[in-house]
PDB file of C-alpha atoms in Angstrom:
ATOM      1  CA  UNK A  15      52.334  -2.573  18.735  1.00  0.00           C
ATOM      2  CA  UNK A  16      49.931   0.152  17.582  1.00  0.00           C
ATOM      3  CA  UNK A  17      48.108  -2.473  15.509  1.00  0.00           C
ATOM      4  CA  UNK A  18      46.926  -4.004  18.802  1.00  0.00           C
ATOM      5  CA  UNK A  19      44.557  -1.045  19.166  1.00  0.00           C
ATOM      6  CA  UNK A  20      42.591  -2.120  16.112  1.00  0.00           C
ATOM      7  CA  UNK A  21      41.466  -5.542  17.245  1.00  0.00           C
ATOM      8  CA  UNK A  22      37.731  -5.962  17.801  1.00  0.00           C
ATOM      9  CA  UNK A  23      38.153  -6.690  21.505  1.00  0.00           C
ATOM     10  CA  UNK A  24      40.222  -3.577  22.131  1.00  0.00           C
ATOM     11  CA  UNK A  25      37.984  -1.312  20.046  1.00  0.00           C
ATOM     12  CA  UNK A  26      34.922  -2.523  21.935  1.00  0.00           C
ATOM     13  CA  UNK A  27      36.793  -1.964  25.192  1.00  0.00           C
ATOM     14  CA  UNK A  28      37.779   1.582  24.196  1.00  0.00           C
ATOM     15  CA  UNK A  29      34.224   2.490  23.217  1.00  0.00           C
ATOM     16  CA  UNK A  30      32.632   0.869  26.276  1.00  0.00           C
ATOM     17  CA  UNK A  31      34.996   2.583  28.713  1.00  0.00           C
ATOM     18  CA  UNK A  32      34.639   5.855  26.773  1.00  0.00           C
ATOM     19  CA  UNK A  33      30.873   5.759  27.244  1.00  0.00           C
ATOM     20  CA  UNK A  34      31.375   5.053  30.937  1.00  0.00           C
ATOM     21  CA  UNK A  35      34.046   7.742  31.446  1.00  0.00           C
ATOM     22  CA  UNK A  36      31.811  10.400  29.893  1.00  0.00           C
ATOM     23  CA  UNK A  37      29.365  10.143  32.823  1.00  0.00           C
ATOM     24  CA  UNK A  38      30.916  12.722  35.197  1.00  0.00           C
ATOM     25  CA  UNK A  39      31.514  15.128  32.308  1.00  0.00           C
ATOM     26  CA  UNK A  40      27.862  14.902  31.292  1.00  0.00           C
ATOM     27  CA  UNK A  41      26.449  15.463  34.770  1.00  0.00           C
ATOM     28  CA  UNK A  42      28.731  18.419  35.504  1.00  0.00           C
ATOM     29  CA  UNK A  43      28.549  20.027  32.056  1.00  0.00           C
ATOM     30  CA  UNK A  44      24.765  19.732  31.757  1.00  0.00           C
ATOM     31  CA  UNK A  45      24.372  21.379  35.159  1.00  0.00           C
ATOM     32  CA  UNK A  46      26.786  24.131  34.130  1.00  0.00           C
ATOM     33  CA  UNK A  47      24.830  24.599  30.897  1.00  0.00           C
ATOM     34  CA  UNK A  48      21.730  25.551  32.852  1.00  0.00           C
ATOM     35  CA  UNK A  49      23.702  28.008  34.963  1.00  0.00           C
ATOM     36  CA  UNK A  50      25.392  29.664  32.004  1.00  0.00           C
ATOM     37  CA  UNK A  51      22.152  29.843  30.020  1.00  0.00           C
ATOM     38  CA  UNK A  52      20.817  31.981  32.890  1.00  0.00           C
ATOM     39  CA  UNK A  53      23.909  34.184  32.840  1.00  0.00           C
ATOM     40  CA  UNK A  54      26.041  32.674  35.617  1.00  0.00           C
ATOM     41  CA  UNK A  55      29.510  31.209  35.126  1.00  0.00           C
ATOM     42  CA  UNK A  56      30.448  28.749  37.873  1.00  0.00           C
ATOM     43  CA  UNK A  57      34.149  27.944  38.010  1.00  0.00           C
ATOM     44  CA  UNK A  58      33.583  26.155  41.303  1.00  0.00           C
ATOM     45  CA  UNK A  59      32.336  22.991  39.587  1.00  0.00           C
ATOM     46  CA  UNK A  60      35.546  21.143  40.443  1.00  0.00           C
ATOM     47  CA  UNK A  61      35.182  21.906  44.147  1.00  0.00           C
ATOM     48  CA  UNK A  62      31.541  20.829  44.126  1.00  0.00           C
ATOM     49  CA  UNK A  63      32.530  17.572  42.456  1.00  0.00           C
ATOM     50  CA  UNK A  64      35.278  16.873  44.998  1.00  0.00           C
ATOM     51  CA  UNK A  65      33.010  17.409  47.997  1.00  0.00           C
ATOM     52  CA  UNK A  66      30.250  15.411  46.329  1.00  0.00           C
ATOM     53  CA  UNK A  67      32.692  12.592  45.598  1.00  0.00           C
ATOM     54  CA  UNK A  68      33.883  12.476  49.197  1.00  0.00           C
ATOM     55  CA  UNK A  69      30.379  12.722  50.665  1.00  0.00           C
ATOM     56  CA  UNK A  70      29.084   9.910  48.464  1.00  0.00           C
ATOM     57  CA  UNK A  71      32.065   7.679  49.146  1.00  0.00           C
ATOM     58  CA  UNK A  72      32.157   8.222  52.902  1.00  0.00           C
ATOM     59  CA  UNK A  73      28.422   7.648  53.368  1.00  0.00           C
ATOM     60  CA  UNK A  74      28.504   4.571  51.118  1.00  0.00           C
ATOM     61  CA  UNK A  75      31.544   3.253  53.014  1.00  0.00           C
ATOM     62  CA  UNK A  76      30.033   3.736  56.479  1.00  0.00           C
ATOM     63  CA  UNK A  77      26.445   2.705  55.705  1.00  0.00           C
ATOM     64  CA  UNK A  78      26.874   0.292  52.812  1.00  0.00           C
ATOM     65  CA  UNK A  79      24.093   2.150  50.978  1.00  0.00           C
ATOM     66  CA  UNK A  80      25.159   3.519  47.578  1.00  0.00           C
ATOM     67  CA  UNK A  81      21.886   5.367  46.996  1.00  0.00           C
ATOM     68  CA  UNK A  82      22.207   7.142  50.332  1.00  0.00           C
ATOM     69  CA  UNK A  83      25.721   8.124  49.317  1.00  0.00           C
ATOM     70  CA  UNK A  84      24.401   9.501  46.033  1.00  0.00           C
ATOM     71  CA  UNK A  85      21.674  11.448  47.839  1.00  0.00           C
ATOM     72  CA  UNK A  86      24.260  12.909  50.209  1.00  0.00           C
ATOM     73  CA  UNK A  87      26.373  14.044  47.258  1.00  0.00           C
ATOM     74  CA  UNK A  88      23.327  15.738  45.749  1.00  0.00           C
ATOM     75  CA  UNK A  89      22.605  17.573  49.014  1.00  0.00           C
ATOM     76  CA  UNK A  90      26.220  18.682  49.395  1.00  0.00           C
ATOM     77  CA  UNK A  91      26.306  19.900  45.793  1.00  0.00           C
ATOM     78  CA  UNK A  92      22.991  21.718  46.224  1.00  0.00           C
ATOM     79  CA  UNK A  93      24.213  23.456  49.393  1.00  0.00           C
ATOM     80  CA  UNK A  94      27.373  24.613  47.639  1.00  0.00           C
ATOM     81  CA  UNK A  95      25.200  25.785  44.766  1.00  0.00           C
ATOM     82  CA  UNK A  96      23.021  27.698  47.212  1.00  0.00           C
ATOM     83  CA  UNK A  97      26.077  29.413  48.681  1.00  0.00           C
ATOM     84  CA  UNK A  98      27.352  30.203  45.181  1.00  0.00           C
ATOM     85  CA  UNK A  99      23.965  31.641  44.246  1.00  0.00           C
ATOM     86  CA  UNK A 100      23.919  33.914  47.292  1.00  0.00           C
ATOM     87  CA  UNK A 101      27.417  35.211  46.572  1.00  0.00           C
ATOM     88  CA  UNK A 102      26.773  35.870  42.882  1.00  0.00           C
ATOM     89  CA  UNK A 103      23.108  36.904  42.868  1.00  0.00           C
ATOM     90  CA  UNK A 104      22.744  38.754  46.160  1.00  0.00           C
ATOM     91  CA  UNK A 105      26.270  40.038  46.722  1.00  0.00           C
ATOM     92  CA  UNK A 106      26.994  40.595  42.998  1.00  0.00           C
ATOM     93  CA  UNK A 107      30.488  39.122  43.394  1.00  0.00           C
ATOM     94  CA  UNK A 108      32.665  38.734  40.319  1.00  0.00           C
ATOM     95  CA  UNK A 109      31.720  35.271  39.106  1.00  0.00           C
ATOM     96  CA  UNK A 110      35.132  34.068  38.010  1.00  0.00           C
ATOM     97  CA  UNK A 111      36.838  34.969  41.286  1.00  0.00           C
ATOM     98  CA  UNK A 112      34.039  33.644  43.499  1.00  0.00           C
ATOM     99  CA  UNK A 113      33.976  30.421  41.478  1.00  0.00           C
ATOM    100  CA  UNK A 114      37.700  29.887  42.031  1.00  0.00           C
ATOM    101  CA  UNK A 115      37.090  30.525  45.734  1.00  0.00           C
ATOM    102  CA  UNK A 116      34.478  27.765  45.848  1.00  0.00           C
ATOM    103  CA  UNK A 117      36.805  25.460  43.963  1.00  0.00           C
ATOM    104  CA  UNK A 118      39.579  26.032  46.513  1.00  0.00           C
ATOM    105  CA  UNK A 119      37.093  25.531  49.346  1.00  0.00           C
ATOM    106  CA  UNK A 120      35.923  22.214  47.907  1.00  0.00           C
ATOM    107  CA  UNK A 121      39.505  21.098  47.272  1.00  0.00           C
ATOM    108  CA  UNK A 122      40.681  21.970  50.778  1.00  0.00           C
ATOM    109  CA  UNK A 123      37.597  20.727  52.619  1.00  0.00           C
ATOM    110  CA  UNK A 124      37.502  17.381  50.825  1.00  0.00           C
ATOM    111  CA  UNK A 125      41.198  16.913  51.616  1.00  0.00           C
ATOM    112  CA  UNK A 126      40.674  17.844  55.280  1.00  0.00           C
ATOM    113  CA  UNK A 127      37.678  15.534  55.677  1.00  0.00           C
ATOM    114  CA  UNK A 128      39.562  12.705  54.003  1.00  0.00           C
ATOM    115  CA  UNK A 129      42.500  13.125  56.380  1.00  0.00           C
ATOM    116  CA  UNK A 130      40.350  13.415  59.513  1.00  0.00           C
ATOM    117  CA  UNK A 131      37.643  10.842  58.770  1.00  0.00           C
ATOM    118  CA  UNK A 132      39.549   8.245  56.755  1.00  0.00           C
ATOM    119  CA  UNK A 133      43.284   8.840  56.623  1.00  0.00           C
ATOM    120  CA  UNK A 134      43.950   6.002  54.187  1.00  0.00           C
ATOM    121  CA  UNK A 135      42.578   5.078  50.789  1.00  0.00           C
ATOM    122  CA  UNK A 136      39.766   2.541  50.986  1.00  0.00           C
ATOM    123  CA  UNK A 137      37.432   1.031  48.424  1.00  0.00           C
ATOM    124  CA  UNK A 138      33.724   0.312  48.177  1.00  0.00           C
ATOM    125  CA  UNK A 139      31.706  -1.979  45.983  1.00  0.00           C
ATOM    126  CA  UNK A 140      30.192   0.541  43.590  1.00  0.00           C
ATOM    127  CA  UNK A 141      27.091   0.471  41.432  1.00  0.00           C
ATOM    128  CA  UNK A 142      27.068  -2.769  39.440  1.00  0.00           C
ATOM    129  CA  UNK A 143      26.540  -3.019  35.710  1.00  0.00           C
ATOM    130  CA  UNK A 144      22.913  -3.145  34.638  1.00  0.00           C
ATOM    131  CA  UNK A 145      22.315  -5.395  31.659  1.00  0.00           C
ATOM    132  CA  UNK A 146      19.414  -4.402  29.424  1.00  0.00           C
ATOM    133  CA  UNK A 147      17.510  -7.577  28.480  1.00  0.00           C
ATOM    134  CA  UNK A 148      18.196  -8.768  24.920  1.00  0.00           C
ATOM    135  CA  UNK A 149      20.029  -5.554  23.959  1.00  0.00           C
ATOM    136  CA  UNK A 150      23.041  -6.374  26.138  1.00  0.00           C
ATOM    137  CA  UNK A 151      23.392  -9.681  24.254  1.00  0.00           C
ATOM    138  CA  UNK A 152      24.034  -7.975  20.908  1.00  0.00           C
ATOM    139  CA  UNK A 153      27.694  -8.633  20.006  1.00  0.00           C
ATOM    140  CA  UNK A 154      29.831  -5.543  20.487  1.00  0.00           C
ATOM    141  CA  UNK A 155      26.985  -3.045  20.718  1.00  0.00           C
ATOM    142  CA  UNK A 156      25.545  -4.727  23.798  1.00  0.00           C
ATOM    143  CA  UNK A 157      28.860  -4.414  25.651  1.00  0.00           C
ATOM    144  CA  UNK A 158      29.319  -0.773  24.614  1.00  0.00           C
ATOM    145  CA  UNK A 159      25.867   0.672  25.224  1.00  0.00           C
ATOM    146  CA  UNK A 160      23.742  -1.718  27.246  1.00  0.00           C
ATOM    147  CA  UNK A 161      26.062  -3.125  29.917  1.00  0.00           C
ATOM    148  CA  UNK A 162      26.759  -0.015  31.992  1.00  0.00           C
ATOM    149  CA  UNK A 163      26.001   1.041  35.543  1.00  0.00           C
ATOM    150  CA  UNK A 164      22.781   2.893  36.354  1.00  0.00           C
ATOM    151  CA  UNK A 165      24.422   6.332  36.565  1.00  0.00           C
ATOM    152  CA  UNK A 166      25.611   6.043  32.957  1.00  0.00           C
ATOM    153  CA  UNK A 167      22.041   5.492  31.771  1.00  0.00           C
ATOM    154  CA  UNK A 168      20.794   8.395  33.904  1.00  0.00           C
ATOM    155  CA  UNK A 169      23.481  10.740  32.550  1.00  0.00           C
ATOM    156  CA  UNK A 170      22.567   9.989  28.939  1.00  0.00           C
ATOM    157  CA  UNK A 171      18.845  10.241  29.694  1.00  0.00           C
ATOM    158  CA  UNK A 172      19.466  13.735  31.073  1.00  0.00           C
ATOM    159  CA  UNK A 173      20.620  14.979  27.655  1.00  0.00           C
ATOM    160  CA  UNK A 174      17.188  14.865  25.933  1.00  0.00           C
ATOM    161  CA  UNK A 175      15.518  15.970  29.176  1.00  0.00           C
ATOM    162  CA  UNK A 176      17.795  19.031  29.393  1.00  0.00           C
ATOM    163  CA  UNK A 177      17.178  19.829  25.719  1.00  0.00           C
ATOM    164  CA  UNK A 178      13.423  19.583  26.192  1.00  0.00           C
ATOM    165  CA  UNK A 179      13.396  21.737  29.326  1.00  0.00           C
ATOM    166  CA  UNK A 180      15.558  24.451  27.784  1.00  0.00           C
ATOM    167  CA  UNK A 181      13.818  24.576  24.420  1.00  0.00           C
ATOM    168  CA  UNK A 182      10.247  23.412  24.851  1.00  0.00           C
ATOM    169  CA  UNK A 183       9.079  24.594  28.272  1.00  0.00           C
ATOM    170  CA  UNK A 184       8.138  27.898  29.880  1.00  0.00           C
ATOM    171  CA  UNK A 185      10.877  27.374  32.445  1.00  0.00           C
ATOM    172  CA  UNK A 186      13.430  27.003  29.668  1.00  0.00           C
ATOM    173  CA  UNK A 187      12.192  30.178  28.006  1.00  0.00           C
ATOM    174  CA  UNK A 188      12.601  32.057  31.293  1.00  0.00           C
ATOM    175  CA  UNK A 189      16.118  30.689  31.764  1.00  0.00           C
ATOM    176  CA  UNK A 190      17.134  31.718  28.263  1.00  0.00           C
ATOM    177  CA  UNK A 191      15.547  35.162  28.579  1.00  0.00           C
ATOM    178  CA  UNK A 192      17.322  35.826  31.882  1.00  0.00           C
ATOM    179  CA  UNK A 193      20.623  34.827  30.295  1.00  0.00           C
ATOM    180  CA  UNK A 194      20.105  37.017  27.240  1.00  0.00           C
ATOM    181  CA  UNK A 195      18.348  40.111  28.575  1.00  0.00           C
ATOM    182  CA  UNK A 196      17.600  40.097  32.305  1.00  0.00           C
ATOM    183  CA  UNK A 197      16.186  43.648  32.220  1.00  0.00           C
ATOM    184  CA  UNK A 198      13.585  42.654  29.642  1.00  0.00           C
ATOM    185  CA  UNK A 199      12.805  39.433  31.528  1.00  0.00           C
ATOM    186  CA  UNK A 200      12.359  41.405  34.751  1.00  0.00           C
ATOM    187  CA  UNK A 201      10.032  43.872  33.051  1.00  0.00           C
ATOM    188  CA  UNK A 202       7.828  40.953  32.007  1.00  0.00           C
ATOM    189  CA  UNK A 203       7.545  39.700  35.579  1.00  0.00           C
ATOM    190  CA  UNK A 204      10.240  37.009  35.488  1.00  0.00           C
ATOM    191  CA  UNK A 205      12.216  36.824  38.738  1.00  0.00           C
ATOM    192  CA  UNK A 206      15.840  36.964  37.598  1.00  0.00           C
ATOM    193  CA  UNK A 207      17.108  36.115  41.084  1.00  0.00           C
ATOM    194  CA  UNK A 208      14.792  33.121  41.425  1.00  0.00           C
ATOM    195  CA  UNK A 209      15.740  31.706  38.022  1.00  0.00           C
ATOM    196  CA  UNK A 210      19.438  32.122  38.685  1.00  0.00           C
ATOM    197  CA  UNK A 211      19.127  30.569  42.132  1.00  0.00           C
ATOM    198  CA  UNK A 212      17.366  27.593  40.560  1.00  0.00           C
ATOM    199  CA  UNK A 213      19.948  27.036  37.813  1.00  0.00           C
ATOM    200  CA  UNK A 214      22.957  27.474  40.103  1.00  0.00           C
ATOM    201  CA  UNK A 215      21.553  25.060  42.699  1.00  0.00           C
ATOM    202  CA  UNK A 216      20.658  22.600  39.929  1.00  0.00           C
ATOM    203  CA  UNK A 217      24.186  22.878  38.575  1.00  0.00           C
ATOM    204  CA  UNK A 218      25.630  22.287  42.040  1.00  0.00           C
ATOM    205  CA  UNK A 219      23.415  19.236  42.528  1.00  0.00           C
ATOM    206  CA  UNK A 220      24.505  17.711  39.233  1.00  0.00           C
ATOM    207  CA  UNK A 221      28.144  18.504  40.016  1.00  0.00           C
ATOM    208  CA  UNK A 222      27.709  16.583  43.267  1.00  0.00           C
ATOM    209  CA  UNK A 223      26.293  13.659  41.286  1.00  0.00           C
ATOM    210  CA  UNK A 224      29.242  13.940  38.877  1.00  0.00           C
ATOM    211  CA  UNK A 225      31.622  13.545  41.800  1.00  0.00           C
ATOM    212  CA  UNK A 226      29.616  10.626  43.157  1.00  0.00           C
ATOM    213  CA  UNK A 227      29.702   8.945  39.750  1.00  0.00           C
ATOM    214  CA  UNK A 228      33.490   8.884  40.038  1.00  0.00           C
ATOM    215  CA  UNK A 229      33.849   7.728  43.640  1.00  0.00           C
ATOM    216  CA  UNK A 230      31.074   5.108  43.841  1.00  0.00           C
ATOM    217  CA  UNK A 231      30.484   4.103  40.229  1.00  0.00           C
ATOM    218  CA  UNK A 232      33.650   4.464  38.137  1.00  0.00           C
ATOM    219  CA  UNK A 233      36.651   4.224  40.457  1.00  0.00           C
ATOM    220  CA  UNK A 234      34.978   3.011  43.674  1.00  0.00           C
ATOM    221  CA  UNK A 235      37.585   4.885  45.681  1.00  0.00           C
ATOM    222  CA  UNK A 236      38.189   8.397  46.983  1.00  0.00           C
ATOM    223  CA  UNK A 237      41.572  10.053  46.685  1.00  0.00           C
ATOM    224  CA  UNK A 238      42.702  13.619  47.278  1.00  0.00           C
ATOM    225  CA  UNK A 239      42.042  15.836  44.251  1.00  0.00           C
ATOM    226  CA  UNK A 240      40.760  12.811  42.365  1.00  0.00           C
ATOM    227  CA  UNK A 241      38.949  14.944  39.770  1.00  0.00           C
ATOM    228  CA  UNK A 242      42.276  16.318  38.459  1.00  0.00           C
ATOM    229  CA  UNK A 243      40.766  19.223  36.545  1.00  0.00           C
ATOM    230  CA  UNK A 244      37.691  17.390  35.313  1.00  0.00           C
ATOM    231  CA  UNK A 245      35.398  20.160  36.591  1.00  0.00           C
ATOM    232  CA  UNK A 246      37.208  22.770  34.527  1.00  0.00           C
ATOM    233  CA  UNK A 247      36.975  20.517  31.485  1.00  0.00           C
ATOM    234  CA  UNK A 248      33.206  20.316  32.112  1.00  0.00           C
ATOM    235  CA  UNK A 249      33.023  24.123  32.016  1.00  0.00           C
ATOM    236  CA  UNK A 250      34.993  24.103  28.755  1.00  0.00           C
ATOM    237  CA  UNK A 251      32.607  21.514  27.302  1.00  0.00           C
ATOM    238  CA  UNK A 252      29.729  23.970  27.701  1.00  0.00           C
ATOM    239  CA  UNK A 253      31.554  26.372  25.393  1.00  0.00           C
ATOM    240  CA  UNK A 254      32.498  23.509  23.087  1.00  0.00           C
ATOM    241  CA  UNK A 255      28.857  22.447  22.887  1.00  0.00           C
ATOM    242  CA  UNK A 256      27.689  26.015  22.233  1.00  0.00           C
ATOM    243  CA  UNK A 257      25.403  25.883  25.285  1.00  0.00           C
ATOM    244  CA  UNK A 258      23.383  23.037  23.741  1.00  0.00           C
ATOM    245  CA  UNK A 259      22.903  19.702  25.544  1.00  0.00           C
ATOM    246  CA  UNK A 260      23.534  17.749  22.330  1.00  0.00           C
ATOM    247  CA  UNK A 261      26.750  19.688  21.747  1.00  0.00           C
ATOM    248  CA  UNK A 262      27.809  19.043  25.345  1.00  0.00           C
ATOM    249  CA  UNK A 263      27.203  15.333  24.787  1.00  0.00           C
ATOM    250  CA  UNK A 264      29.427  15.411  21.702  1.00  0.00           C
ATOM    251  CA  UNK A 265      32.206  17.141  23.606  1.00  0.00           C
ATOM    252  CA  UNK A 266      31.934  14.760  26.554  1.00  0.00           C
ATOM    253  CA  UNK A 267      32.161  11.767  24.245  1.00  0.00           C
ATOM    254  CA  UNK A 268      35.128  13.206  22.364  1.00  0.00           C
ATOM    255  CA  UNK A 269      37.092  13.847  25.534  1.00  0.00           C
ATOM    256  CA  UNK A 270      36.178  10.577  27.243  1.00  0.00           C
ATOM    257  CA  UNK A 271      36.919   8.452  24.178  1.00  0.00           C
ATOM    258  CA  UNK A 272      40.349  10.013  23.814  1.00  0.00           C
ATOM    259  CA  UNK A 273      40.897   9.491  27.530  1.00  0.00           C
ATOM    260  CA  UNK A 274      39.847   5.872  27.136  1.00  0.00           C
ATOM    261  CA  UNK A 275      42.244   5.524  24.207  1.00  0.00           C
ATOM    262  CA  UNK A 276      45.199   6.787  26.212  1.00  0.00           C
ATOM    263  CA  UNK A 277      44.355   4.379  29.039  1.00  0.00           C
ATOM    264  CA  UNK A 278      44.347   1.466  26.617  1.00  0.00           C
ATOM    265  CA  UNK A 279      47.625   2.686  25.128  1.00  0.00           C
ATOM    266  CA  UNK A 280      49.173   2.315  28.575  1.00  0.00           C
ATOM    267  CA  UNK A 281      47.462  -1.013  29.290  1.00  0.00           C
ATOM    268  CA  UNK A 282      48.762  -2.491  26.037  1.00  0.00           C
ATOM    269  CA  UNK A 283      52.245  -1.057  26.666  1.00  0.00           C
ATOM    270  CA  UNK A 284      52.289   0.620  23.280  1.00  0.00           C
ATOM    271  CA  UNK A 285      55.614   2.478  22.927  1.00  0.00           C
ATOM    272  CA  UNK A 286      54.253   5.995  23.417  1.00  0.00           C
ATOM    273  CA  UNK A 287      55.652   8.007  26.374  1.00  0.00           C
ATOM    274  CA  UNK A 288      53.128   7.910  29.216  1.00  0.00           C
ATOM    275  CA  UNK A 289      53.260  11.695  29.675  1.00  0.00           C
ATOM    276  CA  UNK A 290      52.248  12.218  26.052  1.00  0.00           C
ATOM    277  CA  UNK A 291      49.453   9.666  26.378  1.00  0.00           C
ATOM    278  CA  UNK A 292      48.042  11.418  29.465  1.00  0.00           C
ATOM    279  CA  UNK A 293      48.223  14.799  27.683  1.00  0.00           C
ATOM    280  CA  UNK A 294      46.249  13.588  24.657  1.00  0.00           C
ATOM    281  CA  UNK A 295      42.702  14.369  25.900  1.00  0.00           C
ATOM    282  CA  UNK A 296      43.666  17.844  27.108  1.00  0.00           C
ATOM    283  CA  UNK A 297      45.566  18.754  23.941  1.00  0.00           C
ATOM    284  CA  UNK A 298      42.684  17.663  21.724  1.00  0.00           C
ATOM    285  CA  UNK A 299      40.205  19.594  23.888  1.00  0.00           C
ATOM    286  CA  UNK A 300      42.290  22.770  23.600  1.00  0.00           C
ATOM    287  CA  UNK A 301      42.610  22.379  19.838  1.00  0.00           C
ATOM    288  CA  UNK A 302      38.884  21.834  19.403  1.00  0.00           C
ATOM    289  CA  UNK A 303      38.050  24.822  21.606  1.00  0.00           C
ATOM    290  CA  UNK A 304      40.431  27.047  19.644  1.00  0.00           C
ATOM    291  CA  UNK A 305      38.768  25.935  16.411  1.00  0.00           C
ATOM    292  CA  UNK A 306      35.182  26.379  17.613  1.00  0.00           C
ATOM    293  CA  UNK A 307      35.026  29.072  20.299  1.00  0.00           C
ATOM    294  CA  UNK A 308      35.088  31.953  17.813  1.00  0.00           C
ATOM    295  CA  UNK A 309      32.126  30.476  15.943  1.00  0.00           C
ATOM    296  CA  UNK A 310      29.681  30.362  18.862  1.00  0.00           C
ATOM    297  CA  UNK A 311      27.979  33.117  20.830  1.00  0.00           C
ATOM    298  CA  UNK A 312      27.700  33.056  24.592  1.00  0.00           C
ATOM    299  CA  UNK A 313      24.512  34.189  26.365  1.00  0.00           C
ATOM    300  CA  UNK A 314      24.606  37.985  26.321  1.00  0.00           C
ATOM    301  CA  UNK A 315      24.325  38.398  30.104  1.00  0.00           C
ATOM    302  CA  UNK A 316      26.867  35.686  30.989  1.00  0.00           C
ATOM    303  CA  UNK A 317      29.000  36.790  34.005  1.00  0.00           C
ATOM    304  CA  UNK A 318      27.046  40.064  34.270  1.00  0.00           C
ATOM    305  CA  UNK A 319      25.374  40.711  37.659  1.00  0.00           C
ATOM    306  CA  UNK A 320      21.810  42.015  37.633  1.00  0.00           C
ATOM    307  CA  UNK A 321      20.213  44.537  39.937  1.00  0.00           C
ATOM    308  CA  UNK A 322      16.734  45.923  39.441  1.00  0.00           C
ATOM    309  CA  UNK A 323      16.852  49.486  38.265  1.00  0.00           C
ATOM    310  CA  UNK A 324      20.245  49.175  36.519  1.00  0.00           C
TER     311      UNK A 324
END
């Protein structure tokens, strides 16, 4: 019965899992926000997430150390970001095509490594829930907001940090200037290449963390193509959020809450076809993007390569 969705227990469950499911979207989309603010579109986020997810899971499985797994995912993501930066900044490759190339590389390599190093699906004991003293005891609210794993808290903490860096620091001013008018930024002594390298590597690192948050914090398992398009949704969330961390947070919450809702619909065996339930988050995301994309303005230099003297 649909009325089962409106019990207090179920509503708390939907909200709590929605907060938790938003974690990979936040990590990946915030990293992509930095890259796009500097003028670089990275469609390879999905591939970076997949390799980061595998690296984190495999290291955690073989060593028993979740933090080492997370660090490995960060390094893998950073290295892929470095390669992406070289291809886009130094070689001036078309960003959309090169991004798809990195996505396919991450998809194929993570699949190959899984087959060669593991072969079968295994599980690990992921990051446990961290209960905030006193706050986690508040009925309802404590379960939703203050009884999550450590990566959830870090992801949400990154939102105000990203906003502050982009809007209140010299580094943020340089990033925004490079994304809007790289020629003017270069004439003022700002290294366009250095800024873009920094943002792309940062985005890759956070994409690696996003993958790790799935394999060793949310699902505690690695499967082939386990992200299932999540990286592309993260890119879309940057547009949805109008290149603002707060807007990205809103988009991540919208998508994850709808995703949580469809999971509960299946758990409660509500008579809605499973295919329709699975489609719900994607359909809503498309509708929201159609309604909002014409009302926002992308950074002027987004996807445009820069070469001194142009």
